[in-house]
PDB file of C-alpha atoms in Angstrom:
ATOM      1  CA  MET A   1       5.905  13.866  -9.612  1.00  0.00           C
ATOM      2  CA  LEU A   2       3.941  13.410  -6.367  1.00  0.00           C
ATOM      3  CA  ILE A   3       2.584   9.991  -5.386  1.00  0.00           C
ATOM      4  CA  ALA A   4       0.162   9.892  -2.442  1.00  0.00           C
ATOM      5  CA  HIS A   5       0.233   6.512  -0.739  1.00  0.00           C
ATOM      6  CA  LEU A   6      -2.584   5.314   1.516  1.00  0.00           C
ATOM      7  CA  SER A   7      -2.906   1.817   2.912  1.00  0.00           C
ATOM      8  CA  ASP A   8      -5.073  -0.573   4.883  1.00  0.00           C
ATOM      9  CA  PRO A   9      -8.211   1.525   5.366  1.00  0.00           C
ATOM     10  CA  HIS A  10     -10.274  -1.581   6.266  1.00  0.00           C
ATOM     11  CA  ILE A  11     -13.499   0.017   5.033  1.00  0.00           C
ATOM     12  CA  CYS A  12     -16.606  -1.650   6.467  1.00  0.00           C
ATOM     13  CA  PRO A  13     -20.230  -1.723   5.306  1.00  0.00           C
ATOM     14  CA  GLU A  14     -21.888   1.618   5.953  1.00  0.00           C
ATOM     15  CA  GLY A  15     -22.664   2.078   9.646  1.00  0.00           C
ATOM     16  CA  GLU A  16     -20.389  -0.726  10.877  1.00  0.00           C
ATOM     17  CA  LEU A  17     -17.176  -0.411  12.917  1.00  0.00           C
ATOM     18  CA  TYR A  18     -13.824  -2.072  12.238  1.00  0.00           C
ATOM     19  CA  GLN A  19     -13.441  -4.911  14.747  1.00  0.00           C
ATOM     20  CA  GLY A  20     -16.645  -3.573  16.300  1.00  0.00           C
ATOM     21  CA  LEU A  21     -14.629  -0.779  17.916  1.00  0.00           C
ATOM     22  CA  VAL A  22     -13.106   1.690  15.460  1.00  0.00           C
ATOM     23  CA  ASP A  23     -14.773   3.940  12.858  1.00  0.00           C
ATOM     24  CA  SER A  24     -12.374   3.100  10.031  1.00  0.00           C
ATOM     25  CA  ASN A  25     -14.817   4.568   7.500  1.00  0.00           C
ATOM     26  CA  ALA A  26     -14.723   8.014   9.115  1.00  0.00           C
ATOM     27  CA  MET A  27     -10.937   7.780   9.379  1.00  0.00           C
ATOM     28  CA  PHE A  28     -10.709   7.030   5.657  1.00  0.00           C
ATOM     29  CA  VAL A  29     -12.967   9.987   4.846  1.00  0.00           C
ATOM     30  CA  ALA A  30     -10.488  12.130   6.812  1.00  0.00           C
ATOM     31  CA  ALA A  31      -7.600  10.638   4.821  1.00  0.00           C
ATOM     32  CA  VAL A  32      -9.319  11.423   1.513  1.00  0.00           C
ATOM     33  CA  ALA A  33      -9.897  15.011   2.694  1.00  0.00           C
ATOM     34  CA  HIS A  34      -6.236  15.242   3.679  1.00  0.00           C
ATOM     35  CA  VAL A  35      -5.163  14.196   0.192  1.00  0.00           C
ATOM     36  CA  ALA A  36      -7.543  16.752  -1.319  1.00  0.00           C
ATOM     37  CA  ALA A  37      -5.944  19.518   0.786  1.00  0.00           C
ATOM     38  CA  LEU A  38      -2.360  18.770  -0.260  1.00  0.00           C
ATOM     39  CA  ARG A  39      -0.605  21.520  -2.228  1.00  0.00           C
ATOM     40  CA  PRO A  40       0.574  20.820  -4.809  1.00  0.00           C
ATOM     41  CA  GLN A  41      -1.893  18.067  -5.536  1.00  0.00           C
ATOM     42  CA  PRO A  42      -0.549  14.524  -6.040  1.00  0.00           C
ATOM     43  CA  ASP A  43      -0.393  13.196  -9.579  1.00  0.00           C
ATOM     44  CA  VAL A  44      -1.608   9.754  -8.566  1.00  0.00           C
ATOM     45  CA  VAL A  45      -2.892   7.978  -5.436  1.00  0.00           C
ATOM     46  CA  LEU A  46      -1.868   4.447  -4.419  1.00  0.00           C
ATOM     47  CA  ILE A  47      -3.638   2.147  -1.963  1.00  0.00           C
ATOM     48  CA  THR A  48      -1.579  -0.920  -1.041  1.00  0.00           C
ATOM     49  CA  GLY A  49      -4.299  -3.353  -0.044  1.00  0.00           C
ATOM     50  CA  ASP A  50      -6.850  -4.216   2.625  1.00  0.00           C
ATOM     51  CA  LEU A  51      -9.134  -1.663   1.078  1.00  0.00           C
ATOM     52  CA  ILE A  52     -12.043  -3.324   2.836  1.00  0.00           C
ATOM     53  CA  ASP A  53     -12.189  -5.569   5.898  1.00  0.00           C
ATOM     54  CA  ASP A  54     -14.541  -8.421   5.102  1.00  0.00           C
ATOM     55  CA  GLY A  55     -14.439  -8.972   1.323  1.00  0.00           C
ATOM     56  CA  SER A  56     -18.166  -8.370   1.005  1.00  0.00           C
ATOM     57  CA  PRO A  57     -19.985  -6.664  -1.880  1.00  0.00           C
ATOM     58  CA  ALA A  58     -21.509  -4.251   0.668  1.00  0.00           C
ATOM     59  CA  SER A  59     -18.035  -3.149   1.774  1.00  0.00           C
ATOM     60  CA  TYR A  60     -16.858  -2.663  -1.815  1.00  0.00           C
ATOM     61  CA  ALA A  61     -19.978  -0.670  -2.638  1.00  0.00           C
ATOM     62  CA  HIS A  62     -19.332   1.631   0.310  1.00  0.00           C
ATOM     63  CA  ALA A  63     -15.631   1.837  -0.551  1.00  0.00           C
ATOM     64  CA  LYS A  64     -16.493   3.075  -4.042  1.00  0.00           C
ATOM     65  CA  LYS A  65     -18.585   5.865  -2.534  1.00  0.00           C
ATOM     66  CA  LEU A  66     -15.720   6.949  -0.284  1.00  0.00           C
ATOM     67  CA  LEU A  67     -13.141   6.672  -3.071  1.00  0.00           C
ATOM     68  CA  ALA A  68     -15.171   9.074  -5.200  1.00  0.00           C
ATOM     69  CA  GLY A  69     -13.600  11.864  -3.138  1.00  0.00           C
ATOM     70  CA  ILE A  70     -10.214  11.107  -4.717  1.00  0.00           C
ATOM     71  CA  LYS A  71      -9.948  13.062  -7.962  1.00  0.00           C
ATOM     72  CA  GLN A  72      -6.534  11.769  -9.031  1.00  0.00           C
ATOM     73  CA  PRO A  73      -5.911   8.534 -10.917  1.00  0.00           C
ATOM     74  CA  LEU A  74      -6.243   5.732  -8.360  1.00  0.00           C
ATOM     75  CA  LEU A  75      -4.037   2.632  -8.354  1.00  0.00           C
ATOM     76  CA  LEU A  76      -5.285  -0.211  -6.143  1.00  0.00           C
ATOM     77  CA  ILE A  77      -4.021  -3.664  -5.231  1.00  0.00           C
ATOM     78  CA  PRO A  78      -5.751  -6.204  -2.993  1.00  0.00           C
ATOM     79  CA  GLY A  79      -4.648  -7.302   0.466  1.00  0.00           C
ATOM     80  CA  ASN A  80      -5.408 -10.363   2.520  1.00  0.00           C
ATOM     81  CA  HIS A  81      -8.741  -8.904   3.723  1.00  0.00           C
ATOM     82  CA  ASP A  82      -9.850  -8.276   0.145  1.00  0.00           C
ATOM     83  CA  GLU A  83     -11.523 -10.922  -2.003  1.00  0.00           C
ATOM     84  CA  ARG A  84      -9.804 -11.081  -5.374  1.00  0.00           C
ATOM     85  CA  GLU A  85     -12.798 -11.674  -7.642  1.00  0.00           C
ATOM     86  CA  ALA A  86     -15.049  -9.201  -5.808  1.00  0.00           C
ATOM     87  CA  PHE A  87     -12.181  -6.667  -5.991  1.00  0.00           C
ATOM     88  CA  ARG A  88     -11.788  -7.299  -9.730  1.00  0.00           C
ATOM     89  CA  ASP A  89     -15.516  -6.858 -10.321  1.00  0.00           C
ATOM     90  CA  ALA A  90     -15.794  -3.735  -8.163  1.00  0.00           C
ATOM     91  CA  PHE A  91     -12.937  -1.923  -9.900  1.00  0.00           C
ATOM     92  CA  ALA A  92     -13.138  -3.246 -13.462  1.00  0.00           C
ATOM     93  CA  ASP A  93     -14.083   0.280 -14.538  1.00  0.00           C
ATOM     94  CA  LEU A  94     -10.607   1.556 -13.638  1.00  0.00           C
ATOM     95  CA  GLY A  95      -9.369  -0.166 -16.799  1.00  0.00           C
ATOM     96  CA  TYR A  96      -6.057  -1.625 -15.667  1.00  0.00           C
ATOM     97  CA  LEU A  97      -6.960  -4.793 -13.744  1.00  0.00           C
ATOM     98  CA  PRO A  98      -6.485  -8.030 -15.719  1.00  0.00           C
ATOM     99  CA  ALA A  99      -9.578 -10.054 -16.552  1.00  0.00           C
ATOM    100  CA  SER A 100      -8.292 -13.196 -14.844  1.00  0.00           C
ATOM    101  CA  GLY A 101      -5.546 -14.380 -12.524  1.00  0.00           C
ATOM    102  CA  PRO A 102      -3.583 -12.256 -10.043  1.00  0.00           C
ATOM    103  CA  LEU A 103      -4.221  -8.521 -10.210  1.00  0.00           C
ATOM    104  CA  HIS A 104      -0.786  -7.446 -11.464  1.00  0.00           C
ATOM    105  CA  PHE A 105      -0.522  -4.297 -13.588  1.00  0.00           C
ATOM    106  CA  VAL A 106       1.851  -1.595 -14.821  1.00  0.00           C
ATOM    107  CA  ALA A 107       0.991   2.129 -14.768  1.00  0.00           C
ATOM    108  CA  ASP A 108       3.514   4.100 -16.785  1.00  0.00           C
ATOM    109  CA  HIS A 109       1.737   7.247 -18.027  1.00  0.00           C
ATOM    110  CA  TYR A 110       1.237   9.424 -14.915  1.00  0.00           C
ATOM    111  CA  GLY A 111       4.710  10.962 -14.806  1.00  0.00           C
ATOM    112  CA  PRO A 112       8.397  10.042 -14.898  1.00  0.00           C
ATOM    113  CA  VAL A 113       8.040   7.222 -12.343  1.00  0.00           C
ATOM    114  CA  ARG A 114       6.615   3.932 -13.575  1.00  0.00           C
ATOM    115  CA  ILE A 115       4.463   2.073 -11.035  1.00  0.00           C
ATOM    116  CA  VAL A 116       4.460  -1.731 -11.103  1.00  0.00           C
ATOM    117  CA  ALA A 117       1.849  -3.492  -8.945  1.00  0.00           C
ATOM    118  CA  VAL A 118       2.268  -7.125  -7.885  1.00  0.00           C
ATOM    119  CA  ASP A 119      -0.637  -9.083  -6.398  1.00  0.00           C
ATOM    120  CA  ILE A 120       0.990 -11.507  -3.947  1.00  0.00           C
ATOM    121  CA  THR A 121      -2.194 -12.377  -2.044  1.00  0.00           C
ATOM    122  CA  VAL A 122      -3.098 -16.023  -1.499  1.00  0.00           C
ATOM    123  CA  PRO A 123      -6.894 -16.427  -1.672  1.00  0.00           C
ATOM    124  CA  GLU A 124      -8.480 -17.292   1.690  1.00  0.00           C
ATOM    125  CA  LEU A 125      -5.129 -17.048   3.541  1.00  0.00           C
ATOM    126  CA  HIS A 126      -3.464 -14.102   5.263  1.00  0.00           C
ATOM    127  CA  HIS A 127       0.160 -14.507   4.215  1.00  0.00           C
ATOM    128  CA  GLY A 128       1.478 -13.455   0.812  1.00  0.00           C
ATOM    129  CA  ASP A 129       3.620 -15.445  -1.619  1.00  0.00           C
ATOM    130  CA  PHE A 130       5.996 -14.198  -4.295  1.00  0.00           C
ATOM    131  CA  ASP A 131       5.804 -17.447  -6.222  1.00  0.00           C
ATOM    132  CA  THR A 132       7.602 -18.379  -9.454  1.00  0.00           C
ATOM    133  CA  ALA A 133       4.738 -17.101 -11.610  1.00  0.00           C
ATOM    134  CA  ALA A 134       4.826 -13.703  -9.882  1.00  0.00           C
ATOM    135  CA  ALA A 135       8.612 -13.629 -10.290  1.00  0.00           C
ATOM    136  CA  ALA A 136       8.340 -14.306 -14.028  1.00  0.00           C
ATOM    137  CA  TRP A 137       5.710 -11.596 -14.436  1.00  0.00           C
ATOM    138  CA  LEU A 138       7.706  -8.999 -12.492  1.00  0.00           C
ATOM    139  CA  GLU A 139      10.915  -9.846 -14.354  1.00  0.00           C
ATOM    140  CA  GLN A 140       9.155  -9.260 -17.669  1.00  0.00           C
ATOM    141  CA  ALA A 141       7.558  -6.022 -16.468  1.00  0.00           C
ATOM    142  CA  LEU A 142      10.842  -4.560 -15.209  1.00  0.00           C
ATOM    143  CA  ALA A 143      12.782  -5.697 -18.266  1.00  0.00           C
ATOM    144  CA  ALA A 144      10.332  -3.874 -20.555  1.00  0.00           C
ATOM    145  CA  ASP A 145      11.732  -0.475 -19.450  1.00  0.00           C
ATOM    146  CA  PRO A 146      14.811  -1.163 -17.322  1.00  0.00           C
ATOM    147  CA  GLN A 147      16.209   2.387 -17.251  1.00  0.00           C
ATOM    148  CA  ARG A 148      13.068   4.185 -16.142  1.00  0.00           C
ATOM    149  CA  PRO A 149      12.600   5.125 -12.454  1.00  0.00           C
ATOM    150  CA  THR A 150      10.198   2.573 -11.002  1.00  0.00           C
ATOM    151  CA  LEU A 151       8.170   2.021  -7.841  1.00  0.00           C
ATOM    152  CA  VAL A 152       7.035  -1.540  -7.085  1.00  0.00           C
ATOM    153  CA  MET A 153       3.938  -1.921  -4.882  1.00  0.00           C
ATOM    154  CA  LEU A 154       2.631  -5.012  -3.065  1.00  0.00           C
ATOM    155  CA  HIS A 155       0.655  -5.761   0.089  1.00  0.00           C
ATOM    156  CA  GLN A 156       2.424  -8.071   2.552  1.00  0.00           C
ATOM    157  CA  PRO A 157       6.032  -7.078   3.330  1.00  0.00           C
ATOM    158  CA  PRO A 158       8.617  -9.641   2.176  1.00  0.00           C
ATOM    159  CA  PHE A 159      10.722  -9.494   5.358  1.00  0.00           C
ATOM    160  CA  ALA A 160      10.492 -10.284   9.063  1.00  0.00           C
ATOM    161  CA  SER A 161       9.686  -7.059  10.896  1.00  0.00           C
ATOM    162  CA  GLY A 162      10.446  -8.361  14.382  1.00  0.00           C
ATOM    163  CA  ILE A 163       6.778  -8.185  15.413  1.00  0.00           C
ATOM    164  CA  ALA A 164       6.265 -11.930  15.753  1.00  0.00           C
ATOM    165  CA  TYR A 165       2.493 -12.006  15.569  1.00  0.00           C
ATOM    166  CA  ILE A 166       2.327 -10.098  12.276  1.00  0.00           C
ATOM    167  CA  ASP A 167       5.393 -11.783  10.762  1.00  0.00           C
ATOM    168  CA  LEU A 168       3.330 -14.986  10.649  1.00  0.00           C
ATOM    169  CA  TYR A 169       1.519 -13.348   7.723  1.00  0.00           C
ATOM    170  CA  ALA A 170       4.427 -11.834   5.801  1.00  0.00           C
ATOM    171  CA  CYS A 171       5.116 -12.475   2.115  1.00  0.00           C
ATOM    172  CA  HIS A 172       6.822 -15.824   1.569  1.00  0.00           C
ATOM    173  CA  ASN A 173       9.831 -16.056  -0.764  1.00  0.00           C
ATOM    174  CA  GLY A 174      11.144 -12.591  -0.006  1.00  0.00           C
ATOM    175  CA  PRO A 175      14.677 -13.563  -1.165  1.00  0.00           C
ATOM    176  CA  ARG A 176      13.230 -14.432  -4.589  1.00  0.00           C
ATOM    177  CA  LEU A 177      11.702 -10.959  -4.809  1.00  0.00           C
ATOM    178  CA  ALA A 178      14.938  -9.317  -3.631  1.00  0.00           C
ATOM    179  CA  ALA A 179      16.873 -11.157  -6.353  1.00  0.00           C
ATOM    180  CA  VAL A 180      14.558  -9.856  -9.089  1.00  0.00           C
ATOM    181  CA  ILE A 181      14.637  -6.282  -7.747  1.00  0.00           C
ATOM    182  CA  ALA A 182      18.444  -6.363  -7.491  1.00  0.00           C
ATOM    183  CA  ARG A 183      18.740  -6.913 -11.244  1.00  0.00           C
ATOM    184  CA  TYR A 184      17.021  -3.561 -11.932  1.00  0.00           C
ATOM    185  CA  PRO A 185      18.821  -0.599 -10.302  1.00  0.00           C
ATOM    186  CA  ALA A 186      16.165   1.793 -11.631  1.00  0.00           C
ATOM    187  CA  VAL A 187      13.735   0.480  -8.976  1.00  0.00           C
ATOM    188  CA  GLU A 188      13.687   3.472  -6.641  1.00  0.00           C
ATOM    189  CA  ARG A 189      11.379   2.005  -4.015  1.00  0.00           C
ATOM    190  CA  VAL A 190       9.455  -1.105  -3.035  1.00  0.00           C
ATOM    191  CA  VAL A 191       6.340  -0.179  -1.029  1.00  0.00           C
ATOM    192  CA  CYS A 192       4.017  -2.357   1.027  1.00  0.00           C
ATOM    193  CA  GLY A 193       1.066  -2.165   3.368  1.00  0.00           C
ATOM    194  CA  HIS A 194      -0.306  -4.849   5.712  1.00  0.00           C
ATOM    195  CA  ILE A 195       1.786  -4.090   8.759  1.00  0.00           C
ATOM    196  CA  HIS A 196      -0.033  -0.856   9.763  1.00  0.00           C
ATOM    197  CA  ARG A 197       3.259   0.838  10.628  1.00  0.00           C
ATOM    198  CA  PHE A 198       5.979   2.810   8.836  1.00  0.00           C
ATOM    199  CA  MET A 199       9.207   0.833   8.494  1.00  0.00           C
ATOM    200  CA  GLN A 200      12.171   1.279   6.169  1.00  0.00           C
ATOM    201  CA  LEU A 201      15.070  -0.975   5.251  1.00  0.00           C
ATOM    202  CA  ARG A 202      17.414  -1.864   2.423  1.00  0.00           C
ATOM    203  CA  PHE A 203      16.031  -4.616   0.210  1.00  0.00           C
ATOM    204  CA  GLY A 204      17.262  -5.984  -3.094  1.00  0.00           C
ATOM    205  CA  GLY A 205      19.756  -3.141  -3.481  1.00  0.00           C
ATOM    206  CA  THR A 206      17.116  -0.442  -3.061  1.00  0.00           C
ATOM    207  CA  LEU A 207      14.844   0.886  -0.285  1.00  0.00           C
ATOM    208  CA  LEU A 208      11.676  -0.796   0.913  1.00  0.00           C
ATOM    209  CA  CYS A 209       9.153   1.013   3.078  1.00  0.00           C
ATOM    210  CA  THR A 210       5.839   0.041   4.591  1.00  0.00           C
ATOM    211  CA  ALA A 211       2.938   2.456   4.806  1.00  0.00           C
ATOM    212  CA  PRO A 212       1.008   3.230   7.964  1.00  0.00           C
ATOM    213  CA  SER A 213      -2.708   2.496   8.012  1.00  0.00           C
ATOM    214  CA  THR A 214      -5.389   5.153   7.801  1.00  0.00           C
ATOM    215  CA  THR A 215      -6.991   3.391  10.796  1.00  0.00           C
ATOM    216  CA  THR A 216      -5.379   1.514  13.716  1.00  0.00           C
ATOM    217  CA  ALA A 217      -1.638   0.918  14.173  1.00  0.00           C
ATOM    218  CA  ILE A 218      -0.353  -2.560  14.999  1.00  0.00           C
ATOM    219  CA  ALA A 219       1.529  -2.370  18.300  1.00  0.00           C
ATOM    220  CA  LEU A 220       5.326  -2.269  18.020  1.00  0.00           C
ATOM    221  CA  ARG A 221       5.976  -5.183  20.380  1.00  0.00           C
ATOM    222  CA  LEU A 222       9.338  -6.791  19.650  1.00  0.00           C
ATOM    223  CA  GLN A 223       9.300  -9.487  22.330  1.00  0.00           C
ATOM    224  CA  PRO A 224       9.048 -12.919  20.643  1.00  0.00           C
ATOM    225  CA  ASP A 225       6.183 -13.948  22.922  1.00  0.00           C
ATOM    226  CA  ALA A 226       4.277 -10.636  22.810  1.00  0.00           C
ATOM    227  CA  GLU A 227       0.510 -10.749  22.563  1.00  0.00           C
ATOM    228  CA  GLU A 228      -0.994  -9.148  19.479  1.00  0.00           C
ATOM    229  CA  ALA A 229      -2.441  -5.672  19.940  1.00  0.00           C
ATOM    230  CA  SER A 230      -3.262  -2.451  18.119  1.00  0.00           C
ATOM    231  CA  TYR A 231      -3.567   1.203  19.090  1.00  0.00           C
ATOM    232  CA  ILE A 232      -5.478   4.172  17.764  1.00  0.00           C
ATOM    233  CA  GLU A 233      -2.364   6.194  17.011  1.00  0.00           C
ATOM    234  CA  PRO A 234      -2.548   9.238  14.722  1.00  0.00           C
ATOM    235  CA  PRO A 235      -3.368   7.826  11.266  1.00  0.00           C
ATOM    236  CA  ALA A 236      -0.861   8.615   8.560  1.00  0.00           C
ATOM    237  CA  MET A 237       0.064   8.277   4.908  1.00  0.00           C
ATOM    238  CA  LEU A 238       3.188   8.456   2.761  1.00  0.00           C
ATOM    239  CA  LEU A 239       4.013  10.981   0.056  1.00  0.00           C
ATOM    240  CA  HIS A 240       6.622   9.912  -2.493  1.00  0.00           C
ATOM    241  CA  HIS A 241       8.166  12.918  -4.268  1.00  0.00           C
ATOM    242  CA  TRP A 242      10.164  12.316  -7.437  1.00  0.00           C
ATOM    243  CA  LYS A 243      12.749  14.986  -8.282  1.00  0.00           C
ATOM    244  CA  GLU A 244      15.202  14.688 -11.129  1.00  0.00           C
ATOM    245  CA  ASP A 245      18.113  15.840  -8.964  1.00  0.00           C
ATOM    246  CA  THR A 246      17.448  13.565  -5.973  1.00  0.00           C
ATOM    247  CA  GLY A 247      15.335  10.649  -7.130  1.00  0.00           C
ATOM    248  CA  LEU A 248      12.450   9.539  -4.936  1.00  0.00           C
ATOM    249  CA  ILE A 249      12.013  11.159  -1.507  1.00  0.00           C
ATOM    250  CA  THR A 250       9.499   9.512   0.855  1.00  0.00           C
ATOM    251  CA  HIS A 251       7.687  11.602   3.491  1.00  0.00           C
ATOM    252  CA  TRP A 252       5.592  10.270   6.398  1.00  0.00           C
ATOM    253  CA  LEU A 253       2.546  12.518   6.912  1.00  0.00           C
ATOM    254  CA  PRO A 254       0.139  12.358   9.862  1.00  0.00           C
ATOM    255  CA  ILE A 255      -3.513  12.727   8.912  1.00  0.00           C
ATOM    256  CA  GLY A 256      -5.543  15.296  10.823  1.00  0.00           C
ATOM    257  CA  GLU A 257      -5.491  18.874  12.046  1.00  0.00           C
ATOM    258  CA  PHE A 258      -2.645  20.036  14.264  1.00  0.00           C
ATOM    259  CA  PRO A 259      -1.668  23.358  15.903  1.00  0.00           C
ATOM    260  CA  GLY A 260      -0.105  25.728  13.363  1.00  0.00           C
ATOM    261  CA  PRO A 261       1.101  26.977  11.067  1.00  0.00           C
ATOM    262  CA  LEU A 262       3.542  28.842  13.306  1.00  0.00           C
ATOM    263  CA  PRO A 263       5.545  31.799  11.863  1.00  0.00           C
ATOM    264  CA  PHE A 264       8.996  30.183  11.863  1.00  0.00           C
ATOM    265  CA  ALA A 265      10.908  27.290  10.324  1.00  0.00           C
TER     266      ALA A 265
END
């Protein structure tokens, strides 16, 4: 099973630039084309939040046009730049978003890996929160099929990355999430967005990784007093490859055209 994982495209209304500087829309079009060129084709595509930048209906309308280039089943969760009710309305046709409350869902019919999505966004704020209600929901979802390989997806990472200016907006109550995950060894991976960089660490007895953005990368500045900044680094995505003999393998893939292929390995 192949799971393509995009994150944080920050799609803007047609003709507008992200932060007034970066053509995030064109960069997302390139990411969609990159997914379409993968061989073999992914079975499903994930986007872990911040689909759009301003929460507006115009941005969601443009996002739907750009997403039409993805032919695989598409699993979406909101991020802090999304607006929950506008997100729900825009993607009600996908059939898996609940009619009210947080946008949690379970997708278990695309292959051997079950995908469990947890909406930890806090409306009108930028941090996330794995509160007691989210914990109860996730516990029930994991307990429903505890032996099946599972990937859990959310937006804000539930740990301190060391980048002080983005850690202000992490997911609160990370230890609560880790405790739930630790009770279910079949959770192969916890995946997040938000941080616009690839990071990997042990979490709750499994592996957690963050996805790069399809647009700008948040600067890796580890000084506690560093000023916030971003760079236009090569955009990238993740590809999670489930194999029966190895479990889940996660690949970091740059998006774009590069010299090659060269006739050696």
